[in-house]
PDB file of C-alpha atoms in Angstrom:
ATOM      1  CA  UNK L   1    -106.103 -48.659   5.550  1.00  0.00           C
ATOM      2  CA  UNK L   2    -104.558 -51.767   3.986  1.00  0.00           C
ATOM      3  CA  UNK L   3    -103.702 -52.170   0.309  1.00  0.00           C
ATOM      4  CA  UNK L   4    -106.560 -54.679   0.020  1.00  0.00           C
ATOM      5  CA  UNK L   5    -109.079 -52.196   1.376  1.00  0.00           C
ATOM      6  CA  UNK L   6    -107.793 -49.450  -0.920  1.00  0.00           C
ATOM      7  CA  UNK L   7    -108.208 -51.700  -3.966  1.00  0.00           C
ATOM      8  CA  UNK L   8    -111.763 -52.593  -2.958  1.00  0.00           C
ATOM      9  CA  UNK L   9    -112.613 -48.914  -2.496  1.00  0.00           C
ATOM     10  CA  UNK L  10    -111.192 -48.027  -5.921  1.00  0.00           C
ATOM     11  CA  UNK L  11    -113.265 -50.760  -7.577  1.00  0.00           C
ATOM     12  CA  UNK L  12    -116.439 -49.657  -5.788  1.00  0.00           C
ATOM     13  CA  UNK L  13    -115.925 -45.996  -6.716  1.00  0.00           C
ATOM     14  CA  UNK L  14    -115.374 -46.865 -10.373  1.00  0.00           C
ATOM     15  CA  UNK L  15    -118.410 -49.148 -10.468  1.00  0.00           C
ATOM     16  CA  UNK L  16    -120.509 -46.464  -8.745  1.00  0.00           C
ATOM     17  CA  UNK L  17    -119.798 -43.936 -11.489  1.00  0.00           C
ATOM     18  CA  UNK L  18    -120.547 -46.419 -14.273  1.00  0.00           C
ATOM     19  CA  UNK L  19    -123.766 -47.632 -12.613  1.00  0.00           C
ATOM     20  CA  UNK L  20    -125.063 -44.091 -12.275  1.00  0.00           C
ATOM     21  CA  UNK L  21    -124.360 -43.394 -15.949  1.00  0.00           C
ATOM     22  CA  UNK L  22    -126.092 -46.641 -16.977  1.00  0.00           C
ATOM     23  CA  UNK L  23    -129.103 -45.855 -14.789  1.00  0.00           C
ATOM     24  CA  UNK L  24    -129.364 -42.331 -16.216  1.00  0.00           C
ATOM     25  CA  UNK L  25    -129.312 -43.623 -19.792  1.00  0.00           C
ATOM     26  CA  UNK L  26    -132.005 -46.207 -19.029  1.00  0.00           C
ATOM     27  CA  UNK L  27    -134.337 -43.841 -17.202  1.00  0.00           C
ATOM     28  CA  UNK L  28    -134.134 -41.229 -19.957  1.00  0.00           C
ATOM     29  CA  UNK L  29    -134.926 -43.755 -22.655  1.00  0.00           C
ATOM     30  CA  UNK L  30    -137.515 -45.556 -20.500  1.00  0.00           C
ATOM     31  CA  UNK L  31    -139.486 -42.338 -20.018  1.00  0.00           C
ATOM     32  CA  UNK L  32    -139.102 -41.478 -23.690  1.00  0.00           C
ATOM     33  CA  UNK L  33    -140.367 -44.927 -24.750  1.00  0.00           C
ATOM     34  CA  UNK L  34    -143.138 -45.061 -22.071  1.00  0.00           C
ATOM     35  CA  UNK L  35    -141.815 -48.499 -21.076  1.00  0.00           C
ATOM     36  CA  UNK L  36    -142.337 -49.764 -17.518  1.00  0.00           C
ATOM     37  CA  UNK L  37    -139.841 -52.581 -18.120  1.00  0.00           C
ATOM     38  CA  UNK L  38    -137.049 -50.183 -19.119  1.00  0.00           C
ATOM     39  CA  UNK L  39    -137.885 -47.866 -16.207  1.00  0.00           C
ATOM     40  CA  UNK L  40    -137.818 -50.860 -13.839  1.00  0.00           C
ATOM     41  CA  UNK L  41    -134.416 -51.823 -15.202  1.00  0.00           C
ATOM     42  CA  UNK L  42    -133.269 -48.240 -14.676  1.00  0.00           C
ATOM     43  CA  UNK L  43    -134.410 -48.433 -11.053  1.00  0.00           C
ATOM     44  CA  UNK L  44    -132.423 -51.645 -10.695  1.00  0.00           C
ATOM     45  CA  UNK L  45    -129.295 -49.950 -12.059  1.00  0.00           C
ATOM     46  CA  UNK L  46    -129.830 -46.991  -9.726  1.00  0.00           C
ATOM     47  CA  UNK L  47    -129.949 -49.370  -6.777  1.00  0.00           C
ATOM     48  CA  UNK L  48    -126.671 -50.846  -8.063  1.00  0.00           C
ATOM     49  CA  UNK L  49    -125.174 -47.414  -7.484  1.00  0.00           C
ATOM     50  CA  UNK L  50    -126.733 -47.154  -4.031  1.00  0.00           C
ATOM     51  CA  UNK L  51    -125.330 -50.605  -3.238  1.00  0.00           C
ATOM     52  CA  UNK L  52    -121.864 -49.276  -4.105  1.00  0.00           C
ATOM     53  CA  UNK L  53    -122.368 -46.463  -1.588  1.00  0.00           C
ATOM     54  CA  UNK L  54    -123.316 -49.044   1.068  1.00  0.00           C
ATOM     55  CA  UNK L  55    -120.204 -51.046   0.197  1.00  0.00           C
ATOM     56  CA  UNK L  56    -117.931 -48.004   0.436  1.00  0.00           C
ATOM     57  CA  UNK L  57    -119.377 -47.083   3.826  1.00  0.00           C
ATOM     58  CA  UNK L  58    -118.900 -50.635   5.086  1.00  0.00           C
ATOM     59  CA  UNK L  59    -115.280 -50.667   3.883  1.00  0.00           C
ATOM     60  CA  UNK L  60    -114.541 -47.401   5.690  1.00  0.00           C
ATOM     61  CA  UNK L  61    -115.892 -48.850   8.946  1.00  0.00           C
ATOM     62  CA  UNK L  62    -114.148 -52.220   8.460  1.00  0.00           C
ATOM     63  CA  UNK L  63    -110.785 -50.480   8.051  1.00  0.00           C
ATOM     64  CA  UNK L  64    -110.744 -49.435  11.721  1.00  0.00           C
ATOM     65  CA  UNK L  65    -108.080 -51.311  13.752  1.00  0.00           C
ATOM     66  CA  UNK L  66    -108.970 -53.575  16.716  1.00  0.00           C
ATOM     67  CA  UNK L  67    -109.756 -51.772  19.951  1.00  0.00           C
ATOM     68  CA  UNK L  68    -110.673 -52.651  23.529  1.00  0.00           C
ATOM     69  CA  UNK L  69    -114.346 -53.233  22.692  1.00  0.00           C
ATOM     70  CA  UNK L  70    -113.683 -54.958  19.343  1.00  0.00           C
ATOM     71  CA  UNK L  71    -110.633 -57.113  19.964  1.00  0.00           C
ATOM     72  CA  UNK L  72    -111.168 -59.137  16.767  1.00  0.00           C
ATOM     73  CA  UNK L  73    -111.266 -56.002  14.650  1.00  0.00           C
ATOM     74  CA  UNK L  74    -114.121 -54.547  12.614  1.00  0.00           C
ATOM     75  CA  UNK L  75    -114.122 -56.974   9.673  1.00  0.00           C
ATOM     76  CA  UNK L  76    -117.806 -57.761  10.011  1.00  0.00           C
ATOM     77  CA  UNK L  77    -118.774 -54.267   8.960  1.00  0.00           C
ATOM     78  CA  UNK L  78    -117.928 -55.499   5.470  1.00  0.00           C
ATOM     79  CA  UNK L  79    -120.354 -58.375   6.007  1.00  0.00           C
ATOM     80  CA  UNK L  80    -122.989 -55.912   7.202  1.00  0.00           C
ATOM     81  CA  UNK L  81    -122.415 -54.094   3.922  1.00  0.00           C
ATOM     82  CA  UNK L  82    -123.253 -57.297   2.060  1.00  0.00           C
ATOM     83  CA  UNK L  83    -126.446 -57.605   4.114  1.00  0.00           C
ATOM     84  CA  UNK L  84    -127.301 -54.000   3.297  1.00  0.00           C
ATOM     85  CA  UNK L  85    -126.880 -54.742  -0.387  1.00  0.00           C
ATOM     86  CA  UNK L  86    -129.185 -57.769  -0.051  1.00  0.00           C
ATOM     87  CA  UNK L  87    -131.805 -55.566   1.605  1.00  0.00           C
ATOM     88  CA  UNK L  88    -131.551 -53.004  -1.207  1.00  0.00           C
ATOM     89  CA  UNK L  89    -131.896 -55.723  -3.830  1.00  0.00           C
ATOM     90  CA  UNK L  90    -134.988 -57.076  -2.064  1.00  0.00           C
ATOM     91  CA  UNK L  91    -136.527 -53.606  -1.906  1.00  0.00           C
ATOM     92  CA  UNK L  92    -135.809 -53.143  -5.613  1.00  0.00           C
ATOM     93  CA  UNK L  93    -137.558 -56.424  -6.457  1.00  0.00           C
ATOM     94  CA  UNK L  94    -140.611 -55.499  -4.391  1.00  0.00           C
ATOM     95  CA  UNK L  95    -140.878 -52.048  -5.973  1.00  0.00           C
ATOM     96  CA  UNK L  96    -140.586 -53.363  -9.518  1.00  0.00           C
ATOM     97  CA  UNK L  97    -143.146 -56.125  -8.903  1.00  0.00           C
ATOM     98  CA  UNK L  98    -145.619 -53.699  -7.330  1.00  0.00           C
ATOM     99  CA  UNK L  99    -145.418 -51.294 -10.247  1.00  0.00           C
ATOM    100  CA  UNK L 100    -145.751 -54.101 -12.811  1.00  0.00           C
ATOM    101  CA  UNK L 101    -148.776 -55.671 -11.107  1.00  0.00           C
ATOM    102  CA  UNK L 102    -150.485 -52.287 -10.915  1.00  0.00           C
ATOM    103  CA  UNK L 103    -150.163 -52.018 -14.721  1.00  0.00           C
ATOM    104  CA  UNK L 104    -151.761 -55.394 -15.486  1.00  0.00           C
ATOM    105  CA  UNK L 105    -154.940 -54.916 -17.533  1.00  0.00           C
ATOM    106  CA  UNK L 106    -154.056 -51.377 -18.522  1.00  0.00           C
ATOM    107  CA  UNK L 107    -153.284 -50.553 -22.169  1.00  0.00           C
ATOM    108  CA  UNK L 108    -149.552 -50.121 -22.808  1.00  0.00           C
ATOM    109  CA  UNK L 109    -148.244 -47.032 -24.598  1.00  0.00           C
ATOM    110  CA  UNK L 110    -144.691 -48.339 -24.842  1.00  0.00           C
ATOM    111  CA  UNK L 111    -142.897 -47.642 -28.106  1.00  0.00           C
ATOM    112  CA  UNK L 112    -139.383 -48.798 -28.982  1.00  0.00           C
ATOM    113  CA  UNK L 113    -137.186 -47.789 -31.896  1.00  0.00           C
ATOM    114  CA  UNK L 114    -134.153 -49.610 -33.401  1.00  0.00           C
ATOM    115  CA  UNK L 115    -131.816 -47.087 -31.801  1.00  0.00           C
ATOM    116  CA  UNK L 116    -133.260 -47.976 -28.415  1.00  0.00           C
ATOM    117  CA  UNK L 117    -132.546 -51.652 -29.015  1.00  0.00           C
ATOM    118  CA  UNK L 118    -128.913 -50.844 -29.738  1.00  0.00           C
ATOM    119  CA  UNK L 119    -128.696 -48.765 -26.564  1.00  0.00           C
ATOM    120  CA  UNK L 120    -130.187 -51.513 -24.370  1.00  0.00           C
ATOM    121  CA  UNK L 121    -127.883 -54.144 -25.846  1.00  0.00           C
ATOM    122  CA  UNK L 122    -124.817 -51.998 -25.230  1.00  0.00           C
ATOM    123  CA  UNK L 123    -125.852 -51.230 -21.644  1.00  0.00           C
ATOM    124  CA  UNK L 124    -126.401 -54.943 -20.961  1.00  0.00           C
ATOM    125  CA  UNK L 125    -122.829 -55.770 -21.897  1.00  0.00           C
ATOM    126  CA  UNK L 126    -121.504 -52.851 -19.855  1.00  0.00           C
ATOM    127  CA  UNK L 127    -123.180 -54.439 -16.813  1.00  0.00           C
ATOM    128  CA  UNK L 128    -121.728 -57.844 -17.697  1.00  0.00           C
ATOM    129  CA  UNK L 129    -118.220 -56.412 -17.913  1.00  0.00           C
ATOM    130  CA  UNK L 130    -118.577 -54.680 -14.551  1.00  0.00           C
ATOM    131  CA  UNK L 131    -119.888 -57.843 -12.879  1.00  0.00           C
ATOM    132  CA  UNK L 132    -117.100 -60.070 -14.215  1.00  0.00           C
ATOM    133  CA  UNK L 133    -114.457 -57.556 -13.142  1.00  0.00           C
ATOM    134  CA  UNK L 134    -115.915 -57.201  -9.639  1.00  0.00           C
ATOM    135  CA  UNK L 135    -116.163 -60.987  -9.249  1.00  0.00           C
ATOM    136  CA  UNK L 136    -112.525 -61.411 -10.336  1.00  0.00           C
ATOM    137  CA  UNK L 137    -111.204 -58.810  -7.917  1.00  0.00           C
ATOM    138  CA  UNK L 138    -113.558 -60.087  -5.198  1.00  0.00           C
ATOM    139  CA  UNK L 139    -112.033 -63.577  -5.486  1.00  0.00           C
ATOM    140  CA  UNK L 140    -108.501 -62.188  -5.477  1.00  0.00           C
ATOM    141  CA  UNK L 141    -109.132 -60.109  -2.355  1.00  0.00           C
ATOM    142  CA  UNK L 142    -111.644 -62.456  -0.645  1.00  0.00           C
ATOM    143  CA  UNK L 143    -114.095 -59.567  -0.346  1.00  0.00           C
ATOM    144  CA  UNK L 144    -117.728 -60.349   0.564  1.00  0.00           C
ATOM    145  CA  UNK L 145    -118.775 -56.833  -0.456  1.00  0.00           C
ATOM    146  CA  UNK L 146    -117.348 -57.160  -3.979  1.00  0.00           C
ATOM    147  CA  UNK L 147    -118.743 -60.682  -4.280  1.00  0.00           C
ATOM    148  CA  UNK L 148    -122.213 -59.468  -3.268  1.00  0.00           C
ATOM    149  CA  UNK L 149    -122.044 -56.425  -5.510  1.00  0.00           C
ATOM    150  CA  UNK L 150    -120.893 -58.495  -8.495  1.00  0.00           C
ATOM    151  CA  UNK L 151    -123.990 -60.697  -8.074  1.00  0.00           C
ATOM    152  CA  UNK L 152    -126.150 -57.592  -7.951  1.00  0.00           C
ATOM    153  CA  UNK L 153    -124.562 -56.204 -11.107  1.00  0.00           C
ATOM    154  CA  UNK L 154    -124.909 -59.576 -12.858  1.00  0.00           C
ATOM    155  CA  UNK L 155    -128.652 -59.490 -12.194  1.00  0.00           C
ATOM    156  CA  UNK L 156    -128.626 -56.110 -13.919  1.00  0.00           C
ATOM    157  CA  UNK L 157    -127.122 -57.771 -16.992  1.00  0.00           C
ATOM    158  CA  UNK L 158    -129.729 -60.551 -17.074  1.00  0.00           C
ATOM    159  CA  UNK L 159    -132.497 -58.086 -16.322  1.00  0.00           C
ATOM    160  CA  UNK L 160    -131.441 -55.866 -19.199  1.00  0.00           C
ATOM    161  CA  UNK L 161    -131.357 -58.898 -21.519  1.00  0.00           C
ATOM    162  CA  UNK L 162    -134.947 -59.668 -20.547  1.00  0.00           C
ATOM    163  CA  UNK L 163    -135.927 -56.058 -21.142  1.00  0.00           C
ATOM    164  CA  UNK L 164    -134.088 -56.136 -24.477  1.00  0.00           C
ATOM    165  CA  UNK L 165    -136.179 -59.141 -25.522  1.00  0.00           C
ATOM    166  CA  UNK L 166    -139.353 -57.372 -24.434  1.00  0.00           C
ATOM    167  CA  UNK L 167    -138.274 -54.244 -26.323  1.00  0.00           C
ATOM    168  CA  UNK L 168    -137.937 -56.303 -29.496  1.00  0.00           C
ATOM    169  CA  UNK L 169    -141.465 -57.591 -28.889  1.00  0.00           C
ATOM    170  CA  UNK L 170    -142.779 -54.068 -28.301  1.00  0.00           C
ATOM    171  CA  UNK L 171    -141.078 -52.936 -31.506  1.00  0.00           C
ATOM    172  CA  UNK L 172    -142.981 -55.724 -33.293  1.00  0.00           C
ATOM    173  CA  UNK L 173    -146.259 -54.663 -31.659  1.00  0.00           C
ATOM    174  CA  UNK L 174    -146.517 -57.127 -28.736  1.00  0.00           C
ATOM    175  CA  UNK L 175    -146.898 -54.444 -26.055  1.00  0.00           C
ATOM    176  CA  UNK L 176    -147.994 -56.745 -23.203  1.00  0.00           C
ATOM    177  CA  UNK L 177    -144.388 -57.972 -23.021  1.00  0.00           C
ATOM    178  CA  UNK L 178    -143.552 -54.672 -21.312  1.00  0.00           C
ATOM    179  CA  UNK L 179    -145.375 -55.643 -18.093  1.00  0.00           C
ATOM    180  CA  UNK L 180    -144.277 -59.285 -18.306  1.00  0.00           C
ATOM    181  CA  UNK L 181    -140.623 -58.284 -18.594  1.00  0.00           C
ATOM    182  CA  UNK L 182    -140.886 -56.044 -15.529  1.00  0.00           C
ATOM    183  CA  UNK L 183    -142.175 -58.994 -13.492  1.00  0.00           C
ATOM    184  CA  UNK L 184    -139.331 -61.207 -14.718  1.00  0.00           C
ATOM    185  CA  UNK L 185    -136.795 -58.537 -13.745  1.00  0.00           C
ATOM    186  CA  UNK L 186    -138.330 -58.426 -10.254  1.00  0.00           C
ATOM    187  CA  UNK L 187    -137.917 -62.202  -9.947  1.00  0.00           C
ATOM    188  CA  UNK L 188    -134.265 -62.114 -11.068  1.00  0.00           C
ATOM    189  CA  UNK L 189    -133.497 -59.395  -8.553  1.00  0.00           C
ATOM    190  CA  UNK L 190    -135.242 -61.282  -5.716  1.00  0.00           C
ATOM    191  CA  UNK L 191    -133.186 -64.449  -6.360  1.00  0.00           C
ATOM    192  CA  UNK L 192    -129.950 -62.450  -6.113  1.00  0.00           C
ATOM    193  CA  UNK L 193    -131.047 -61.012  -2.763  1.00  0.00           C
ATOM    194  CA  UNK L 194    -131.740 -64.491  -1.376  1.00  0.00           C
ATOM    195  CA  UNK L 195    -128.336 -65.805  -2.490  1.00  0.00           C
ATOM    196  CA  UNK L 196    -126.460 -62.959  -0.799  1.00  0.00           C
ATOM    197  CA  UNK L 197    -128.564 -63.280   2.353  1.00  0.00           C
ATOM    198  CA  UNK L 198    -127.858 -67.000   2.675  1.00  0.00           C
ATOM    199  CA  UNK L 199    -124.094 -66.444   2.466  1.00  0.00           C
ATOM    200  CA  UNK L 200    -124.193 -63.697   5.097  1.00  0.00           C
ATOM    201  CA  UNK L 201    -126.325 -65.766   7.479  1.00  0.00           C
ATOM    202  CA  UNK L 202    -123.767 -68.588   7.348  1.00  0.00           C
ATOM    203  CA  UNK L 203    -121.076 -66.205   8.580  1.00  0.00           C
ATOM    204  CA  UNK L 204    -123.245 -64.774  11.359  1.00  0.00           C
ATOM    205  CA  UNK L 205    -124.114 -68.309  12.523  1.00  0.00           C
ATOM    206  CA  UNK L 206    -120.365 -69.036  12.549  1.00  0.00           C
ATOM    207  CA  UNK L 207    -120.449 -71.834  10.004  1.00  0.00           C
ATOM    208  CA  UNK L 208    -117.054 -73.458   9.395  1.00  0.00           C
ATOM    209  CA  UNK L 209    -115.007 -71.007   7.349  1.00  0.00           C
ATOM    210  CA  UNK L 210    -112.262 -73.351   6.092  1.00  0.00           C
ATOM    211  CA  UNK L 211    -111.894 -77.041   5.303  1.00  0.00           C
ATOM    212  CA  UNK L 212    -110.720 -79.141   8.258  1.00  0.00           C
ATOM    213  CA  UNK L 213    -108.505 -81.199   5.956  1.00  0.00           C
ATOM    214  CA  UNK L 214    -106.555 -78.106   4.892  1.00  0.00           C
ATOM    215  CA  UNK L 215    -105.889 -77.209   8.522  1.00  0.00           C
ATOM    216  CA  UNK L 216    -104.795 -80.765   9.298  1.00  0.00           C
ATOM    217  CA  UNK L 217    -102.357 -80.881   6.378  1.00  0.00           C
ATOM    218  CA  UNK L 218    -100.787 -77.549   7.310  1.00  0.00           C
ATOM    219  CA  UNK L 219    -100.527 -78.529  10.984  1.00  0.00           C
ATOM    220  CA  UNK L 220     -99.011 -81.972  10.441  1.00  0.00           C
ATOM    221  CA  UNK L 221     -96.411 -80.477   8.109  1.00  0.00           C
ATOM    222  CA  UNK L 222     -94.727 -78.960  11.187  1.00  0.00           C
ATOM    223  CA  UNK L 223     -91.960 -81.121  12.651  1.00  0.00           C
ATOM    224  CA  UNK L 224     -92.762 -82.522  16.076  1.00  0.00           C
ATOM    225  CA  UNK L 225     -96.552 -82.302  15.803  1.00  0.00           C
ATOM    226  CA  UNK L 226     -97.791 -85.853  16.375  1.00  0.00           C
ATOM    227  CA  UNK L 227    -101.506 -85.248  15.774  1.00  0.00           C
ATOM    228  CA  UNK L 228    -104.225 -82.587  15.868  1.00  0.00           C
ATOM    229  CA  UNK L 229    -107.937 -82.496  16.694  1.00  0.00           C
ATOM    230  CA  UNK L 230    -110.836 -80.266  17.800  1.00  0.00           C
ATOM    231  CA  UNK L 231    -110.324 -78.068  14.749  1.00  0.00           C
ATOM    232  CA  UNK L 232    -112.759 -75.167  14.501  1.00  0.00           C
ATOM    233  CA  UNK L 233    -112.999 -72.091  12.305  1.00  0.00           C
ATOM    234  CA  UNK L 234    -115.261 -69.096  11.925  1.00  0.00           C
ATOM    235  CA  UNK L 235    -115.391 -65.732  10.206  1.00  0.00           C
ATOM    236  CA  UNK L 236    -115.742 -64.378   6.688  1.00  0.00           C
ATOM    237  CA  UNK L 237    -113.640 -65.178   3.647  1.00  0.00           C
ATOM    238  CA  UNK L 238    -111.212 -62.316   4.338  1.00  0.00           C
ATOM    239  CA  UNK L 239    -111.001 -62.707   8.139  1.00  0.00           C
ATOM    240  CA  UNK L 240    -110.946 -66.351   9.281  1.00  0.00           C
ATOM    241  CA  UNK L 241    -110.143 -67.371  12.864  1.00  0.00           C
ATOM    242  CA  UNK L 242    -108.991 -70.937  13.562  1.00  0.00           C
ATOM    243  CA  UNK L 243    -108.486 -72.815  16.817  1.00  0.00           C
ATOM    244  CA  UNK L 244    -107.250 -76.367  17.329  1.00  0.00           C
ATOM    245  CA  UNK L 245    -105.495 -78.772  19.687  1.00  0.00           C
ATOM    246  CA  UNK L 246    -102.132 -80.300  18.802  1.00  0.00           C
ATOM    247  CA  UNK L 247    -100.314 -83.159  20.508  1.00  0.00           C
ATOM    248  CA  UNK L 248     -96.551 -83.099  21.005  1.00  0.00           C
ATOM    249  CA  UNK L 249     -93.948 -85.197  22.837  1.00  0.00           C
ATOM    250  CA  UNK L 250     -94.661 -84.958  26.605  1.00  0.00           C
ATOM    251  CA  UNK L 251     -90.941 -84.534  27.336  1.00  0.00           C
ATOM    252  CA  UNK L 252     -90.685 -81.247  25.420  1.00  0.00           C
ATOM    253  CA  UNK L 253     -89.939 -78.118  27.398  1.00  0.00           C
ATOM    254  CA  UNK L 254     -92.497 -75.337  27.564  1.00  0.00           C
ATOM    255  CA  UNK L 255     -90.293 -73.194  25.313  1.00  0.00           C
ATOM    256  CA  UNK L 256     -90.023 -75.869  22.617  1.00  0.00           C
ATOM    257  CA  UNK L 257     -93.764 -76.557  22.701  1.00  0.00           C
ATOM    258  CA  UNK L 258     -94.455 -72.834  22.517  1.00  0.00           C
ATOM    259  CA  UNK L 259     -92.187 -72.449  19.485  1.00  0.00           C
ATOM    260  CA  UNK L 260     -93.912 -75.416  17.872  1.00  0.00           C
ATOM    261  CA  UNK L 261     -97.343 -73.812  18.323  1.00  0.00           C
ATOM    262  CA  UNK L 262     -96.000 -70.642  16.678  1.00  0.00           C
ATOM    263  CA  UNK L 263     -94.795 -72.710  13.736  1.00  0.00           C
ATOM    264  CA  UNK L 264     -98.254 -74.304  13.430  1.00  0.00           C
ATOM    265  CA  UNK L 265     -99.891 -70.881  13.412  1.00  0.00           C
ATOM    266  CA  UNK L 266     -97.514 -69.626  10.717  1.00  0.00           C
ATOM    267  CA  UNK L 267     -98.037 -72.765   8.601  1.00  0.00           C
ATOM    268  CA  UNK L 268    -101.835 -72.440   8.686  1.00  0.00           C
ATOM    269  CA  UNK L 269    -101.817 -68.725   7.864  1.00  0.00           C
ATOM    270  CA  UNK L 270     -99.433 -69.324   4.960  1.00  0.00           C
ATOM    271  CA  UNK L 271    -101.392 -72.307   3.587  1.00  0.00           C
ATOM    272  CA  UNK L 272    -104.946 -70.970   3.834  1.00  0.00           C
ATOM    273  CA  UNK L 273    -105.855 -67.546   2.359  1.00  0.00           C
ATOM    274  CA  UNK L 274    -107.947 -65.326   4.604  1.00  0.00           C
ATOM    275  CA  UNK L 275    -106.787 -66.758   7.951  1.00  0.00           C
ATOM    276  CA  UNK L 276    -105.816 -63.872  10.228  1.00  0.00           C
ATOM    277  CA  UNK L 277    -105.308 -65.635  13.573  1.00  0.00           C
ATOM    278  CA  UNK L 278    -104.850 -69.166  14.946  1.00  0.00           C
ATOM    279  CA  UNK L 279    -105.250 -70.271  18.557  1.00  0.00           C
ATOM    280  CA  UNK L 280    -103.228 -73.425  19.312  1.00  0.00           C
ATOM    281  CA  UNK L 281    -103.809 -75.527  22.438  1.00  0.00           C
ATOM    282  CA  UNK L 282    -100.911 -77.864  23.267  1.00  0.00           C
ATOM    283  CA  UNK L 283    -101.407 -81.342  24.707  1.00  0.00           C
ATOM    284  CA  UNK L 284     -98.946 -84.195  25.438  1.00  0.00           C
ATOM    285  CA  UNK L 285     -99.396 -87.171  23.141  1.00  0.00           C
ATOM    286  CA  UNK L 286    -100.728 -90.212  24.972  1.00  0.00           C
TER     287      UNK L 286
END
């Protein structure tokens, strides 16, 4: 396992523990206060923890080295983890919405106390801190799992803010806000699922993974390369594969041209984070 993968695992384990504690606090108070909105938010936090388990499983599978059947490695297991998280988020949204709709028209027995407001506010900012930390590390390590999980945790923050607002309303006697807040939470969660799904689909459809201009600049910085074209890239942020054609002097020996292609590969990998392999096709300049 690489240092990158170990760091991602450590982050996911830490976030898992915190999410479970947050979910437990919300469910206990939600049941105590008879609030569907707080219970829905607790369910959302619990699914945050389950999403961490999915991410950890994906990382364990992605750490396997290339083999005869998987010559490009197992990096896409991490992407499958992101898809699994999107599916969990979607299921969470559907469950919350179903429960909220079933309560419409029924009298609410929700009751909130000042201490509960303090608890919800504190839990909201715990979720915000987790999300910002995951997003930061996810950018540093180019991890789709951490990026997806940070979005999920950020929805927990916004969802808890909505529930906090509803709790204030309930405290003031506006009990119908309990059901309304649960529906809003479901909508926030659904949007997060769609965002993660769109990013994952782009990778599976092999959308360009890096900017062509960056590849050109790195390639043309190598002495002896006269031009380049047919630049293509694919993969996820942490495992990008690039192929391109370069043109060199037709009088160069095979050995010189081969060394030049190696220099191009090294230049691209050094210049563009996440690139793990480059295939260079050599052509004589016309």
